[in-house]
CSV table of C-alpha atoms in Angstrom, one decimal:
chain,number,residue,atom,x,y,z
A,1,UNK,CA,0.0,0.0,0.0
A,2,UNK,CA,2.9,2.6,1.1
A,3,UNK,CA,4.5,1.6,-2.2
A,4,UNK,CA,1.5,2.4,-4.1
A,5,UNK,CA,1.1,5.7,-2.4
A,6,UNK,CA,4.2,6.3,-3.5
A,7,UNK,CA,4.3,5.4,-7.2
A,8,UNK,CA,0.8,7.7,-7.4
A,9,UNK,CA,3.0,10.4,-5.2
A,10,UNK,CA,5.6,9.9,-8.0
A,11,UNK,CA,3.5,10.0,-10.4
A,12,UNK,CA,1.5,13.0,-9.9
A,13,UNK,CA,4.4,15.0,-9.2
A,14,UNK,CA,6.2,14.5,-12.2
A,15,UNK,CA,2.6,15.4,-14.4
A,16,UNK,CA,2.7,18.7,-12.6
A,17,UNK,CA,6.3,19.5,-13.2
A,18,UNK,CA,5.5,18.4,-17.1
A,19,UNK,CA,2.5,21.2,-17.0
A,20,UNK,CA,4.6,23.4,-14.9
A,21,UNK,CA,7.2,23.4,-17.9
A,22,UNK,CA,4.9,23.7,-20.6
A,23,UNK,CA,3.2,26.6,-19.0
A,24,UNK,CA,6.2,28.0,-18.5
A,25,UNK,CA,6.9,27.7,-22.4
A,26,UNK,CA,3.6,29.1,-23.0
A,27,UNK,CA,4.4,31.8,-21.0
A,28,UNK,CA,7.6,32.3,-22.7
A,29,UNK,CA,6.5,32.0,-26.4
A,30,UNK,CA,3.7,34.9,-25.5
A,31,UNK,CA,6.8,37.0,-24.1
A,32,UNK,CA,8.6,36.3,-27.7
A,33,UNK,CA,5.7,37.1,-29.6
A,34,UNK,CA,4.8,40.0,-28.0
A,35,UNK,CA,8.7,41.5,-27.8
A,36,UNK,CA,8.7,41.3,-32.1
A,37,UNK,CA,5.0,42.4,-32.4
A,38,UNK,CA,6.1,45.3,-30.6
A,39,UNK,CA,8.8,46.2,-32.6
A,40,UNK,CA,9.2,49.4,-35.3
A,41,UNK,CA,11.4,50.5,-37.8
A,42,UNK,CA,13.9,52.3,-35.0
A,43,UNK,CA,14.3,48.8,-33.1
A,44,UNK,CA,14.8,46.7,-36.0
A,45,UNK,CA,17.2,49.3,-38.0
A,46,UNK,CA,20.6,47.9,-38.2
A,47,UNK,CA,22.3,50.5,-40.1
A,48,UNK,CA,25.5,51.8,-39.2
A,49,UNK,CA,25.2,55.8,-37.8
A,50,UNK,CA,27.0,58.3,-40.1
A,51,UNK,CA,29.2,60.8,-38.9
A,52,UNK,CA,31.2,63.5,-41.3
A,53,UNK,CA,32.2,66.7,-40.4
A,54,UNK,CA,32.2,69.1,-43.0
A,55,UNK,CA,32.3,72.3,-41.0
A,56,UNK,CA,31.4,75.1,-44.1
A,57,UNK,CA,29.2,76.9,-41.5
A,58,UNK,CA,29.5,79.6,-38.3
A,59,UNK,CA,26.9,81.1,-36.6
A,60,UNK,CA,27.5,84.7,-35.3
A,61,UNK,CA,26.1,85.8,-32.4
A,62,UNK,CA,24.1,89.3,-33.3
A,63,UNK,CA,22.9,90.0,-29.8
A,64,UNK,CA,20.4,88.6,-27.0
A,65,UNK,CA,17.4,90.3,-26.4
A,66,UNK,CA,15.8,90.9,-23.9
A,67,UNK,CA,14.0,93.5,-23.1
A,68,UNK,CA,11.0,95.7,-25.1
A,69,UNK,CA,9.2,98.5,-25.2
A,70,UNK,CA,5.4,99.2,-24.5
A,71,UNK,CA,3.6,102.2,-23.2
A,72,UNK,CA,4.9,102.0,-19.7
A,73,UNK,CA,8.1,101.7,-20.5
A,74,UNK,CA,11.1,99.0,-21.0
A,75,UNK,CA,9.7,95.6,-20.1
A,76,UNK,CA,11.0,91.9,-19.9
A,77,UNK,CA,10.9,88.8,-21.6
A,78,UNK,CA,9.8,85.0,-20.7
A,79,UNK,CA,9.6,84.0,-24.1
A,80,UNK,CA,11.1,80.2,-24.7
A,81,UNK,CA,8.5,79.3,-27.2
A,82,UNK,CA,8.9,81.5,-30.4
A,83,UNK,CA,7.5,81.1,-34.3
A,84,UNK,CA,7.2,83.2,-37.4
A,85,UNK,CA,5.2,83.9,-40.1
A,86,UNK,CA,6.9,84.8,-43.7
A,87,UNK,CA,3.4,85.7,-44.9
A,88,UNK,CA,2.9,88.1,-42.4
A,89,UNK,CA,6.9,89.0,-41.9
A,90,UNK,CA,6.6,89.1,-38.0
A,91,UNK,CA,7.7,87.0,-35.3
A,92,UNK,CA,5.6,85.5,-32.0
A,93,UNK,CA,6.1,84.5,-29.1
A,94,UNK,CA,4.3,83.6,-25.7
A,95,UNK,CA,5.5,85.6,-23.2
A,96,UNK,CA,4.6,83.1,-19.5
A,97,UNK,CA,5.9,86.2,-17.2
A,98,UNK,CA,2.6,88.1,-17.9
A,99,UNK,CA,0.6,85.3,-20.0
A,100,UNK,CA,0.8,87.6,-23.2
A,101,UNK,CA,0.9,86.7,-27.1
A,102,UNK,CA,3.8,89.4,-28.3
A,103,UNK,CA,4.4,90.0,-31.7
A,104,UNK,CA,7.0,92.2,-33.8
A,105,UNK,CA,7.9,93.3,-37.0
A,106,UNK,CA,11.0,90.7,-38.2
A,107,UNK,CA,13.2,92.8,-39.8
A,108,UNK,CA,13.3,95.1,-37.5
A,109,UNK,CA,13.1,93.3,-34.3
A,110,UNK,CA,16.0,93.8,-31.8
A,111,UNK,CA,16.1,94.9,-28.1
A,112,UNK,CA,13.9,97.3,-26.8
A,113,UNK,CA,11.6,97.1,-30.1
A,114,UNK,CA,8.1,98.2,-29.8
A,115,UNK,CA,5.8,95.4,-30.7
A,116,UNK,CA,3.3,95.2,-33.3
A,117,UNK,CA,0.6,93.7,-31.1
A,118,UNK,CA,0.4,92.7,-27.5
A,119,UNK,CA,-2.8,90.1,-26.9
A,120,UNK,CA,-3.2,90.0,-23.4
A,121,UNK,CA,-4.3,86.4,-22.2
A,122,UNK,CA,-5.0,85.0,-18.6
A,123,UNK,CA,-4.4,81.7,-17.1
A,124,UNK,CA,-7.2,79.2,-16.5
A,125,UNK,CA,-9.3,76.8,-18.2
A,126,UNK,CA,-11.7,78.9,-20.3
A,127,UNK,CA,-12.2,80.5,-23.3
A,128,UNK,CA,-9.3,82.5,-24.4
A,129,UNK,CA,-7.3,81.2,-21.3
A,130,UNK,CA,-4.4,79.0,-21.1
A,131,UNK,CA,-2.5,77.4,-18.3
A,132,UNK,CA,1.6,76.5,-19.9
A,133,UNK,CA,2.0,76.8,-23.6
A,134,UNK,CA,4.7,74.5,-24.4
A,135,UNK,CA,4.9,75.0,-28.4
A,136,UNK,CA,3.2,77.2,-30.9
A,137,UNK,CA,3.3,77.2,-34.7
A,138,UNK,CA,2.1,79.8,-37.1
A,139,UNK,CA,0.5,78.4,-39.9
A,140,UNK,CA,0.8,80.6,-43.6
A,141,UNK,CA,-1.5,78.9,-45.2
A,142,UNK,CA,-4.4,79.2,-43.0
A,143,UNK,CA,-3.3,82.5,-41.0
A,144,UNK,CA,-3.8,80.7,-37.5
A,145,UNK,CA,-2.1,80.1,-34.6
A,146,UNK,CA,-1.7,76.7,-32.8
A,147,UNK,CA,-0.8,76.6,-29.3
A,148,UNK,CA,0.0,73.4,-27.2
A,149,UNK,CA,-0.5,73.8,-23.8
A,150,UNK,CA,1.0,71.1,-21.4
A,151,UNK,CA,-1.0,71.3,-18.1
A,152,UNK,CA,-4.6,71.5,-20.1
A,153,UNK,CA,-4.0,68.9,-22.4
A,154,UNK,CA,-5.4,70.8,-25.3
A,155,UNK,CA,-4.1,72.4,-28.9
A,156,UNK,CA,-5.4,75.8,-29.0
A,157,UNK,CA,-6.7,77.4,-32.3
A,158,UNK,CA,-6.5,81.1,-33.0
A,159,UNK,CA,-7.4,83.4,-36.2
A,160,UNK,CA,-4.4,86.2,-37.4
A,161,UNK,CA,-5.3,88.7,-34.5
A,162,UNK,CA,-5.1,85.8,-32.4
A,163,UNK,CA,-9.2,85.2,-31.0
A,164,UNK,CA,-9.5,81.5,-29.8
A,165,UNK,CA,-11.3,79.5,-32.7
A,166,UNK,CA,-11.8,76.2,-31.0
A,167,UNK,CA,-9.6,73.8,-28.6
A,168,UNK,CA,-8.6,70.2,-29.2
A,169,UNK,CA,-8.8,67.8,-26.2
A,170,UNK,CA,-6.5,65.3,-25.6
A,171,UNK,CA,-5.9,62.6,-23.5
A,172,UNK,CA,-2.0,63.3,-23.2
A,173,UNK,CA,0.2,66.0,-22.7
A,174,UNK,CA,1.7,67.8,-26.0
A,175,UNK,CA,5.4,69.1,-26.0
A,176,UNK,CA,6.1,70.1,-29.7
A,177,UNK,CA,4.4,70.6,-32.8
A,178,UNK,CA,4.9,70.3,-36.8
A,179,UNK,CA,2.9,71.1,-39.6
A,180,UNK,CA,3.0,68.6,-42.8
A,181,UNK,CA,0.5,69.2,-45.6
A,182,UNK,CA,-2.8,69.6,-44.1
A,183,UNK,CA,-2.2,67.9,-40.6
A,184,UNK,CA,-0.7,69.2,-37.8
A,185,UNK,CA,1.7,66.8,-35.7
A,186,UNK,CA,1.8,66.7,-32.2
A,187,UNK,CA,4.8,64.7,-29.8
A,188,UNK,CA,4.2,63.7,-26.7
A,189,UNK,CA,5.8,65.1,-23.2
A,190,UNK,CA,7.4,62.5,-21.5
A,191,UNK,CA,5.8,59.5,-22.8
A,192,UNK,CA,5.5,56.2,-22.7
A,193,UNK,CA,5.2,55.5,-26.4
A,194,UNK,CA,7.5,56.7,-29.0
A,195,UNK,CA,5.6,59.6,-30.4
A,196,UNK,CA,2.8,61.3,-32.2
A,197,UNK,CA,0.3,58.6,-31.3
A,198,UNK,CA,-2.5,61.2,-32.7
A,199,UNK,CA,-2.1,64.6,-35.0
A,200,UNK,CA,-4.9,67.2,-36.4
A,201,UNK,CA,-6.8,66.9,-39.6
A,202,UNK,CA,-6.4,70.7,-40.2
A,203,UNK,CA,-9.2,70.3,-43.3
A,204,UNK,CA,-12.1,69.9,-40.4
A,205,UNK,CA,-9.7,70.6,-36.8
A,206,UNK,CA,-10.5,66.6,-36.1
A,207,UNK,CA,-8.4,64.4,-33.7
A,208,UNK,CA,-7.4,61.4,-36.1
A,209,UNK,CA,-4.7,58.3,-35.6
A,210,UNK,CA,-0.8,59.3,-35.8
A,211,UNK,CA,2.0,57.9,-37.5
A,212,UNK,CA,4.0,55.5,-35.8
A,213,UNK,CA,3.2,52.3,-34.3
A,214,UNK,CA,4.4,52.3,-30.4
A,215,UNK,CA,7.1,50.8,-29.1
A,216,UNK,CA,7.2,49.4,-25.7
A,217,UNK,CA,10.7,47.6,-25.6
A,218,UNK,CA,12.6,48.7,-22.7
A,219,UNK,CA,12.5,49.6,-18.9
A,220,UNK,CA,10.0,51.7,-17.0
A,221,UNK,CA,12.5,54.5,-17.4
A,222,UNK,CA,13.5,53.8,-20.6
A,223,UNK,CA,10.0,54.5,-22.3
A,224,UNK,CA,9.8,57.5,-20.1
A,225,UNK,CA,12.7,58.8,-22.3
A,226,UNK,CA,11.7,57.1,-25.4
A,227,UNK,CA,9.9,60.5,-26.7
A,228,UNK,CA,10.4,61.6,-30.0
A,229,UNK,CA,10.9,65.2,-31.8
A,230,UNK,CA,10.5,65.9,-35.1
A,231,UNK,CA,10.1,68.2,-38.0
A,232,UNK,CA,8.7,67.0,-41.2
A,233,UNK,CA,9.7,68.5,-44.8
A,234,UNK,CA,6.5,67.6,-46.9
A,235,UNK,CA,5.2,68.1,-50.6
A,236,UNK,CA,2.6,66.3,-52.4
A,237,UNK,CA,5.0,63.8,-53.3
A,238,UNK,CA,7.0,62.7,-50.8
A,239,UNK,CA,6.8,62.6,-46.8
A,240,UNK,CA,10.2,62.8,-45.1
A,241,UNK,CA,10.5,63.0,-41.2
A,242,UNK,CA,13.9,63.8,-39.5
A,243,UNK,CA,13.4,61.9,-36.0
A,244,UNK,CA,15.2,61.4,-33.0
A,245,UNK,CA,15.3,59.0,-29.7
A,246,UNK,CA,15.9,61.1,-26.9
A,247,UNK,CA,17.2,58.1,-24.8
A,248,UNK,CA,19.8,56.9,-25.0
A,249,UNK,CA,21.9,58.9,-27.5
A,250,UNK,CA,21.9,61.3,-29.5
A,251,UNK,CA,20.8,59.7,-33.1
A,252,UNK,CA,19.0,61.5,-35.9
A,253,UNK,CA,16.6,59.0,-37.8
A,254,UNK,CA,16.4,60.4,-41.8
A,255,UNK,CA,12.9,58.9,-43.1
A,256,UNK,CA,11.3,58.3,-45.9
A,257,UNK,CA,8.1,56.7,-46.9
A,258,UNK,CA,8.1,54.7,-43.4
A,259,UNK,CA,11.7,53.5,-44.1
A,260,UNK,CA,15.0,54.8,-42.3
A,261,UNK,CA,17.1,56.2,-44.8
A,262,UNK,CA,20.1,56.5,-42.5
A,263,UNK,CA,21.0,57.3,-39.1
A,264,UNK,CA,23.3,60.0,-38.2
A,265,UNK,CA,24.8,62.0,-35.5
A,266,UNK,CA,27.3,65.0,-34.5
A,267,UNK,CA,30.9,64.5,-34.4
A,268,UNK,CA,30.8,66.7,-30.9
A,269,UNK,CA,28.2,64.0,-29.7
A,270,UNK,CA,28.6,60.5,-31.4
A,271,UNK,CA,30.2,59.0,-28.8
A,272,UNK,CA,28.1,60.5,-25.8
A,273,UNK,CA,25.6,58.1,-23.9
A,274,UNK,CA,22.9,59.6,-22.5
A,275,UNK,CA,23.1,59.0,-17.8
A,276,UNK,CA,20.0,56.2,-17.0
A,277,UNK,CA,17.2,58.5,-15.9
A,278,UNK,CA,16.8,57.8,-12.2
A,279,UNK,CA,13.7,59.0,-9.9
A,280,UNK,CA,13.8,61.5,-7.2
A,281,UNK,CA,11.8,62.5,-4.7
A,282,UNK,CA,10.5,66.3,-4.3
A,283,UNK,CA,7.9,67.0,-1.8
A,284,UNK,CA,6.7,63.3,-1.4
A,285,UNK,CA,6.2,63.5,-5.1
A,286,UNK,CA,8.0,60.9,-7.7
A,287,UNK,CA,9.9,62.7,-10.3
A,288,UNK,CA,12.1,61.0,-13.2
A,289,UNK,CA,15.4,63.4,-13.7
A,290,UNK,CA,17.9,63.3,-16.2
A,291,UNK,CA,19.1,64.8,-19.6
A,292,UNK,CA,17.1,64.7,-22.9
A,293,UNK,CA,19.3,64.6,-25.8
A,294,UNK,CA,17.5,67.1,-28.0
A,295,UNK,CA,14.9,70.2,-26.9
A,296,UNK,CA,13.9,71.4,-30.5
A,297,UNK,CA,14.3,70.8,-34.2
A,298,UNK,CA,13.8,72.9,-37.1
A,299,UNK,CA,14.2,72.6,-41.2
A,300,UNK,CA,14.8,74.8,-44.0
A,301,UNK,CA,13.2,74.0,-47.0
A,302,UNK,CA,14.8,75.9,-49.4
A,303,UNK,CA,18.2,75.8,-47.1
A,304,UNK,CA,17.6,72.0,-47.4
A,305,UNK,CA,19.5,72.2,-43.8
A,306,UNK,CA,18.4,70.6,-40.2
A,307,UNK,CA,18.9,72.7,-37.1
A,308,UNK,CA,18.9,70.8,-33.5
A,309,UNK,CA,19.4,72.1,-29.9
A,310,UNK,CA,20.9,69.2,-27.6
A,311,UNK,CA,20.2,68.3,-24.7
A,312,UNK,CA,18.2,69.6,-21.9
A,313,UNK,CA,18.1,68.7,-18.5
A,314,UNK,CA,19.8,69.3,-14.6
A,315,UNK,CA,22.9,71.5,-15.3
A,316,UNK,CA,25.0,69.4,-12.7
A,317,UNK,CA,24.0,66.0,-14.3
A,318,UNK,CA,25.4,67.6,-17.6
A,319,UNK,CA,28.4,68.7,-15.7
A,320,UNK,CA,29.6,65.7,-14.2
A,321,UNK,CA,28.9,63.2,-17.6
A,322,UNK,CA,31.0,65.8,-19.6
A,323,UNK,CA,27.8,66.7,-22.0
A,324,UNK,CA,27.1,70.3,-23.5
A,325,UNK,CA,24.8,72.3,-25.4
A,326,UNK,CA,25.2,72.8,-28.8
A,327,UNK,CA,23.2,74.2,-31.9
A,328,UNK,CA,24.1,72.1,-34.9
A,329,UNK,CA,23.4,72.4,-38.8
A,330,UNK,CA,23.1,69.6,-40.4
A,331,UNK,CA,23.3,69.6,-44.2
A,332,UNK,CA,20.1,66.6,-45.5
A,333,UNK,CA,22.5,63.8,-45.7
A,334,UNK,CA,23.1,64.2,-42.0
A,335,UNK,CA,27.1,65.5,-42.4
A,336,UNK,CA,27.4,68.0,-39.7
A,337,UNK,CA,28.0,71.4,-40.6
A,338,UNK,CA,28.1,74.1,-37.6
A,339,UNK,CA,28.6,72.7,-34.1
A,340,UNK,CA,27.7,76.1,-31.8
A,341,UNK,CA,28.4,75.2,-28.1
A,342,UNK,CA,25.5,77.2,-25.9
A,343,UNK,CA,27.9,78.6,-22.9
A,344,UNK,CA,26.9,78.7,-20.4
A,345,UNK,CA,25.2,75.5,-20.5
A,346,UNK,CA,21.3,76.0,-20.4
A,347,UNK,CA,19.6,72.9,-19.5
A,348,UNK,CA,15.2,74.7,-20.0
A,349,UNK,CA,12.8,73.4,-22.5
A,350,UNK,CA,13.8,75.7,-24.9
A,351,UNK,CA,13.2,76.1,-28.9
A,352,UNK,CA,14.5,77.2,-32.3
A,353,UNK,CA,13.2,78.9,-35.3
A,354,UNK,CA,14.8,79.5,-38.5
A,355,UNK,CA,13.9,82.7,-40.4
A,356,UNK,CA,14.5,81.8,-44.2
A,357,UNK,CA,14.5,84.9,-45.7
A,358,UNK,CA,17.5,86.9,-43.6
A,359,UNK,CA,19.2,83.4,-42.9
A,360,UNK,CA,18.7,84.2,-39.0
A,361,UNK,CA,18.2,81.3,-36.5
A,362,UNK,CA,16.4,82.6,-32.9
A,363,UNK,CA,17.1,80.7,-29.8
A,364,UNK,CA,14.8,81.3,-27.5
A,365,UNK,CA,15.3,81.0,-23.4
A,366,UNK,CA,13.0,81.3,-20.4
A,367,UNK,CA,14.8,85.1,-20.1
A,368,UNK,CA,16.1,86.2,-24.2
A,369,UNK,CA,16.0,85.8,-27.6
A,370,UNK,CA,19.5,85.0,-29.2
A,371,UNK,CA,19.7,86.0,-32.6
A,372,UNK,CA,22.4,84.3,-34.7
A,373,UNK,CA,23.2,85.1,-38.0
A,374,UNK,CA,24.3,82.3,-40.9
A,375,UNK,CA,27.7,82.9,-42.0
A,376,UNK,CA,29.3,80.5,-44.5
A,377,UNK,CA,33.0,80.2,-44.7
């Protein structure tokens, strides 16, 4: 009897080990499946990243401004978010000191310029109010502004003297946007998925699906930092996106027609790895810190040249990894043309704009305006 116990004992253990394995398999095939489903063209691009310095650029510092004038007198800037319109030949900006829309003449703009328009705004949740504007794009063809704004979740829409239209909803924070034939593009704020998961059919202002399938290989932290900028040079022929990953490196994705035409990255940066993103606590609140790669992106049409600003993020973090801030020009086959080191280092949310006509590229801070001037050798 004990030794038939025994054999059953025997028996029934080694039929739940065999189950135990195969659910384990199971279990293991799923995790395969699902690591290759959730792969997209940046995880399985094996292409070797190009680097070639061809320095035939400088960029000349003209002056910082950062001050204006109104009627009572010389006042301040806040502006870190700037755009133009050619049409209209002025440049905007959002001014967060005073929660104003500010806008000047551009050829004539320069400290202590009087503005063309102020457009007073408040901060709140209703009509013609907004809480942080993160980005904003002027669009020619329409004569409207777009504003995102990253604590109200929304894309703003204003008419040429700048009178709300209508707001977009949406169920993530924006960070920057990018116009491409008639939709407007809109990347995430440190997000879990790669980026534009949703974009604006300008033809009726309609929420509709984005571009790129999501991504979610890596850790916790990882995706956090997985966000994607990107400006998109667009005709009714062809689509081509300049991309980058802003963790871990500093790569520049060239792409066209959904395929990576190559990869590419500054000399002063090729080598540089990106410090792990680590959480801190503030106030018993969880924050992720670190350094981004890249801040802004901008593209020259007719220039056919790429201008990026690197890295942003805690100054001493930057310090101690050795990384700095540079504005480079890139020429469209990703060799590196002007490498501009930003000193001292300025680690804020910052942005670029690149005024065509007078071949001027404005860098604007939470506290000026740099104005630098394109100078070929």
């Amino acid at each position: 009897m004990k030794l038939l116990n025994l054999q059953i004992f025997q028996f029934s253990y080694h039929k739940m080990k065999r189950e135990r394995k195969k659910i384990l398999l199971f279990i293991f095939a799923i995790f395969i499946l699902c690591t290759v489903s959730a792969e997209n063209i940046f995880d399985s691009y094996k292409g070797k990243v190009y680097c070639n310095s061809k320095k035939s650029i400088q960029l000349e510092l003209i002056e910082k401004i950062d001050s204006y004038q109104s009627e009572s007198g010389t006042e301040e800037f806040s502006p870190k978010i700037v755009t133009l319109s050619s049409k209209n030949n002025q440049i905007i900006f959002f001014n967060r000191f005073d929660h104003k829309i500010i806008v000047f003449n551009l050829d004539t703009f320069t400290n202590e310029s009087k503005p063309l328009k102020i457009i007073q705004k408040t901060k709140g949740k209703g009509p013609n109010e907004l809480i942080y504007p993160i980005d904003l794009f002027y669009d020619d063809n329409r004569d409207r502004l777009y504003i995102a704004d990253l604590k109200n979740f929304c894309i703003y829409i204003y008419d040429n003297e700048f009178n709300e239209i209508k707001r977009i909803k949406l169920d993530f924070r924006p960070y920057r946007l990018f116009l491409s034939l008639n939709y407007l593009n809109i990347t995430l704020y440190d997000s879990t998925i790669d980026f534009c998961t949703q974009r604006i059919d300008l033809n009726y202002d309609k929420l509709i699906d984005g571009l790129f399938e999501p991504s979610k290989k890596g850790s916790l932290l990882e995706k956090k930092y997985r966000n994607m900028l990107f400006t998109i040079n667009t005709n009714e022929k062809e689509s081509k996106f300049f991309v980058t990953r802003n963790y871990p490196d500093f790569t520049i994705y060239s792409i066209k027609s959904g395929n990576i035409e190559k990869a590419f990255c500054n000399t002063a940066l090729l080598k540089k790895k990106l410090p792990k993103p680590k959480y801190k606590i503030i106030e018993n609140d969880k924050k992720t810190w670190g350094i981004m790669a890249f801040s802004d992106l901008a593209y020259s049409p007719s220039k056919k040249l790429l201008f990026t600003l690197t890295t942003h993020g805690w100054a001493e973090l930057a310090e101690k990894k050795g990384l700095n801030r540079y504005i480079c020009i890139f020429d469209e086959n990703g060799n590196t043309l002007c490498e501009y080191k930003i000193l001292p280092y300025n680690g804020a949310e910052d942005s670029l704009i690149f005024d065509e006509k007078n071949l001027i590229i404005y860098y604007a801070t939470y506290d000026s305006i740099w104005k630098l001037k394109i100078k070929k050798e």
